[in-house]
């Protein structure tokens, strides 16, 4: 099967407008005869469900939490980008487009990214109209801050709770439609398979997580907005329930899976403290606006700190190595995430790490507290030489900007970050890979769409901060509502789709069989036991840096672990009841397949780009070395029964508007 | 640390339920409370017993999914945190810890420590939104300047995570703090004013229909709220409600 990206012709800045002018529309009266299933109620699924219902379609929305408001998007901290140029610092649609393509290390599709940049400004207008309380300046206008990888201030935010506020905005839009009966909401329901009829996606099989009942749901189209698969690593910044099942099940039914190895490791997370840990907590990247990152300059100081004989505050300015400012003078602490993460790993591998395990660097706010404190003293006409006063005033400013993050850190680490610098280390955070979609956001299964983090489309090999929220809302509010109409227009006379069709019966049986198998397995180890083992293989051999030897080993080990899992997993409880272990089992089963494809993809990509760093392909000074000649393509994998048999399809990436150059932040 | 856990076990909504004792050892002070329960569950599974069901997702204090009444307090003894942010260093070696679900008529138990909080969603369906089309044809965001003080107050109200600790902790099982947070957010913003009358009437009506109790201004909710939602919101909602009733 040849991959057709369906990118419209014409100049990049006209593509989306022209496209919208020429698609088939569905008459409002006919929309009432069309049903759409939306799996996921995060920013992508929530905004899509609300908008499709608003347009008049009958929407059935699903999420596994008890309320749409709890989707993982709620946890996003730092902000959302938009090319508004409110600050007059030179931002534009083109510049956002350019930064995003460059940030993604030239592995994203130009046409999609340009569209994203175009609609970004609308997102802010939309959210403000919905009552999302984004940060304001004293003059009453919206405030902005800057994020890694860019030189303009284009990030809109709501303290460190931007995702929460944006998701509550989408949730409120959904509530309005639920109240009007246009969305039927299925909380605590998990999609466990896709149903295809005559080659088109026509429904899903879902498990009611309270009663355990297996349900059939039909629709004219199915939209997957199920988020990313970072939890394949077990430890990550994702919510515990985040999983790949929906995306993986459609992959097994024919949707190609693109660039699985593109995973973002976020540089500013709270380091791992012990074996019992269940997740890693992110400290928003926005902290890098004010925090300076360093390690001791001398090995003996690093050692003394690790042993508790010295404190970070004992070291003078000269005894510290601000390695990002040293290596990347023009971007400094604001280099993109992949660059910052690798630089931290490099210093820690060289022995300069500062916590017990040697896997942490400092994020220090002392300079910012001083700077803000002096400024405040001056503004208020107070004594700028009074040290204690300056610290007090400066601390207030920092608290105002990042208070909730500092509190989070304090609770977890039990140390006051206003006084002692924070310890941070990179952690798995976001997956740029996902189901392959064309310009219409449709997968290789007709009628099955994929939006938000579950698709691969806009971030290439690395995501710039504050761009995921932008993509989720762009897809859901402004892109999918057009493209799905074009797809659905021939279906207006079709009428409801029966769930008695043999395809539904068959899919339901497969789901029930899998569940019965787990419950009757009577093995000796819990699901988590296997998940943790998988995570360890992934982190050690498929993590921040990879090489051919490790990847080959990982592929063999994951396949073996998968066999062991099916032989030896123990899932207590019954099928027809609330059973959290069973939920985990079906998810981990899918991670155990995805993990192998992930390693296989990383092995075949003989280059380094963005979040994918192959040790064999680096420059003398340790920077990633891309190979545009041979690898400027999207790797889209077709399922053939086993991950090892997956077939590679290539979508060549064409760069007409942005010249491919070495990505430099020096 | 060595602890004795006294946990509420209840098979399903119909089951009577009761407290079961679980001794546990090897708990580290830097574990979170939920990680401690993970350890317990792993042990139960290995012994062939059923693990304890409890709700959780983000494990960083923002999704509002985790709950638990711990030693008689919603989200346990620490202030300003959810259960997933509660750490075992708050307890001592040898402690006995009571763990129960959030109890309220409007929050029926599903299993063990898991309760159904969808009554909160239904209150939101009744009016927790601004009626704006999501098509994107809205006016430029900066054409409605908002006073920073109002914007900050709206934000503070908007940070409610819908956890239900306020209800669980209230002797009347009142949902006033939760509902007032939402009402306040919109009441403070110019965009939300237009529908303010209907909103407050509809939401309060639904709140009553769900079986939540009345507010008697005890203030326990504010104390237990992990997000510091303040009682001022209840006062604001009462004002909104009163003026809406007079109008209506
Ligand atoms: C800690 C953290 C901070 C972040 N900060 C930022 C930031 O500041 N800026 C930014 O731009 N991005 C940020 N991100 C990334 C961003 O939050 C996510 O990429 C984005 O929210 C994903 O949205 P989504 O709608 O695609 O998926 P999600 O929000 O993950 O939603 C997935 C939905 O799918 C449902 N679901 C999944 N599987 C199934 C199934 N099988 N059946 C039924 N329902 C299912 C879930 O219930 C949920 O409703 C952050 C991420 C993390 C982890
Ligand atoms: S008001 Fe506070 S306690 Fe009540 S639901 Fe909101 S966050 Fe939870
Ligand atoms: S698990 Fe999300 S708030 Fe506790």
Coordinates of C-alpha atoms in Angstrom, one line a residue, chain B residues 12-203:
Chain B
X12 CA -19.5 -3.6 45.1
X13 CA -22.2 -1.0 45.6
X14 CA -24.6 -3.6 47.1
X15 CA -22.1 -5.2 49.5
X16 CA -22.2 -4.1 53.1
X17 CA -18.4 -3.7 53.4
X18 CA -16.2 -3.5 56.5
X19 CA -12.8 -2.7 57.8
X20 CA -10.0 -5.3 57.3
X21 CA -6.6 -5.2 59.0
X22 CA -3.4 -5.4 56.9
X23 CA 0.0 -5.3 58.6
X24 CA 2.7 -4.0 56.4
X25 CA 6.5 -3.6 56.7
X26 CA 9.4 -2.0 54.8
X27 CA 7.7 1.3 54.0
X28 CA 10.1 4.1 53.2
X29 CA 9.4 7.7 54.4
X30 CA 9.9 9.1 50.8
X31 CA 7.2 6.8 49.3
X32 CA 3.9 8.5 48.5
X33 CA 0.8 7.2 50.2
X34 CA -0.4 5.6 47.0
X35 CA 3.0 4.0 46.4
X36 CA 2.6 2.5 49.9
X37 CA -0.8 1.0 48.7
X38 CA 1.0 -0.3 45.6
X39 CA 3.3 -2.2 47.8
X40 CA 0.4 -3.6 49.7
X41 CA -1.4 -4.6 46.6
X42 CA 1.6 -6.3 45.1
X43 CA 1.9 -8.4 48.3
X44 CA -1.8 -9.2 48.2
X45 CA -1.6 -10.3 44.6
X46 CA 1.4 -12.5 45.4
X47 CA -0.6 -14.1 48.2
X48 CA -3.5 -14.8 45.9
X49 CA -5.7 -12.2 47.5
X50 CA -7.6 -9.4 45.8
X51 CA -5.9 -6.1 45.7
X52 CA -7.5 -3.0 47.2
X53 CA -9.3 -0.9 44.6
X54 CA -8.5 2.9 44.8
X55 CA -8.8 5.7 42.3
X56 CA -5.7 7.5 41.0
X57 CA -4.2 8.8 37.8
X58 CA -1.9 11.7 37.5
X59 CA -0.1 11.1 40.9
X60 CA 0.9 14.7 41.0
X61 CA -2.0 16.5 42.6
X62 CA -3.8 17.8 39.6
X63 CA -6.3 15.4 38.1
X64 CA -8.4 15.1 41.2
X65 CA -8.9 11.4 40.8
X66 CA -7.3 10.1 44.0
X67 CA -9.4 10.4 47.1
X68 CA -9.3 8.5 50.5
X69 CA -10.3 9.4 54.0
X70 CA -7.2 8.8 56.0
X71 CA -7.4 8.7 59.8
X72 CA -10.6 10.6 59.5
X73 CA -9.3 13.3 57.2
X74 CA -9.9 13.8 53.5
X75 CA -6.5 13.3 51.8
X76 CA -4.9 12.6 55.1
X77 CA -3.0 14.6 57.7
X78 CA -0.9 17.0 55.5
X79 CA -2.4 20.3 54.4
X80 CA -2.8 21.6 50.8
X81 CA -2.2 18.2 49.2
X82 CA -4.0 15.4 47.6
X83 CA -3.5 11.8 48.6
X84 CA -1.0 11.2 45.8
X85 CA 1.1 14.0 47.2
X86 CA 1.0 12.8 50.7
X87 CA 4.2 11.2 51.8
X88 CA 4.8 8.4 54.3
X89 CA 7.2 10.7 56.2
X90 CA 4.0 12.2 57.7
X91 CA 3.6 8.9 59.6
X92 CA 5.6 7.2 62.3
X93 CA 6.9 3.7 62.6
X94 CA 4.3 1.5 64.3
X95 CA 1.3 3.8 63.3
X96 CA -2.1 2.4 62.7
X97 CA -3.8 4.0 59.7
X98 CA -7.5 4.0 58.9
X99 CA -8.2 4.2 55.2
X100 CA -11.8 4.7 54.0
X101 CA -13.6 6.0 50.9
X102 CA -15.0 9.5 50.6
X103 CA -18.5 9.0 52.1
X104 CA -21.5 11.0 51.0
X105 CA -25.0 10.1 49.7
X106 CA -24.2 11.7 46.4
X107 CA -20.9 9.7 46.1
X108 CA -22.0 6.0 46.1
X109 CA -19.2 3.5 46.7
X110 CA -18.3 1.5 43.5
X111 CA -15.8 -0.9 45.2
X112 CA -13.5 -0.7 48.2
X113 CA -12.2 2.9 48.2
X114 CA -13.5 3.9 44.9
X115 CA -16.6 6.2 44.8
X116 CA -18.7 7.6 42.0
X117 CA -18.3 11.3 41.8
X118 CA -20.3 11.9 38.5
X119 CA -22.8 14.0 40.4
X120 CA -20.1 16.7 40.1
X121 CA -20.2 16.3 36.3
X122 CA -24.0 16.6 36.2
X123 CA -23.8 19.9 38.1
X124 CA -21.5 21.1 35.4
X125 CA -23.8 19.9 32.6
X126 CA -26.5 22.1 34.2
X127 CA -24.5 25.3 33.7
X128 CA -20.8 25.0 34.2
X129 CA -19.9 26.7 30.9
X130 CA -20.1 29.8 28.8
X131 CA -22.3 29.4 25.8
X132 CA -19.8 30.1 23.1
X133 CA -19.6 28.4 19.8
X134 CA -16.3 26.5 19.4
X135 CA -15.8 27.3 15.8
X136 CA -13.0 29.8 16.4
X137 CA -14.8 32.8 15.0
X138 CA -14.5 34.7 18.2
X139 CA -13.1 38.1 18.7
X140 CA -9.4 38.7 19.3
X141 CA -8.7 37.8 22.9
X142 CA -7.1 41.1 23.8
X143 CA -10.2 43.1 22.9
X144 CA -11.6 42.1 26.3
X145 CA -9.0 43.4 28.7
X146 CA -9.5 41.9 32.2
X147 CA -8.2 43.5 35.3
X148 CA -5.3 41.4 36.6
X149 CA -6.9 41.2 40.1
X150 CA -10.1 39.8 38.7
X151 CA -8.3 37.5 36.4
X152 CA -6.2 36.1 39.3
X153 CA -9.3 35.6 41.5
X154 CA -11.0 33.8 38.6
X155 CA -8.0 31.7 38.2
X156 CA -7.8 30.8 41.9
X157 CA -11.4 29.7 41.8
X158 CA -10.8 27.8 38.6
X159 CA -8.1 25.7 40.1
X160 CA -10.6 23.4 41.9
X161 CA -9.7 19.8 40.8
X162 CA -13.1 18.4 41.5
X163 CA -11.8 15.9 44.0
X164 CA -14.7 16.0 46.4
X165 CA -12.7 16.3 49.6
X166 CA -14.9 19.3 50.5
X167 CA -18.0 17.1 50.3
X168 CA -16.4 14.2 52.1
X169 CA -15.2 16.3 55.0
X170 CA -18.5 18.3 55.5
X171 CA -20.8 17.0 58.2
X172 CA -23.7 17.9 55.9
X173 CA -22.0 16.5 52.7
X174 CA -22.5 19.9 51.1
X175 CA -21.0 20.6 47.7
X176 CA -21.1 24.3 48.1
X177 CA -17.3 24.9 47.9
X178 CA -17.0 23.0 44.6
X179 CA -20.1 24.6 43.0
X180 CA -19.2 28.1 44.2
X181 CA -15.7 27.8 42.8
X182 CA -17.2 27.3 39.3
X183 CA -19.8 29.9 39.7
X184 CA -17.2 32.4 40.9
X185 CA -14.8 31.7 38.1
X186 CA -17.4 32.8 35.5
X187 CA -19.0 35.5 37.7
X188 CA -15.6 37.2 37.9
X189 CA -15.0 37.3 34.1
X190 CA -16.8 39.6 31.7
X191 CA -17.4 36.7 29.3
X192 CA -19.4 34.8 31.9
X193 CA -21.6 37.6 33.2
X194 CA -24.3 37.4 30.5
X195 CA -25.5 34.0 31.6
X196 CA -24.8 34.5 35.3
X197 CA -28.4 34.4 36.4
X198 CA -29.3 31.2 34.8
X199 CA -26.0 29.6 35.6
X200 CA -26.2 29.9 39.3
X201 CA -29.9 28.9 39.5
X202 CA -29.4 25.8 37.3
X203 CA -26.2 24.7 39.1

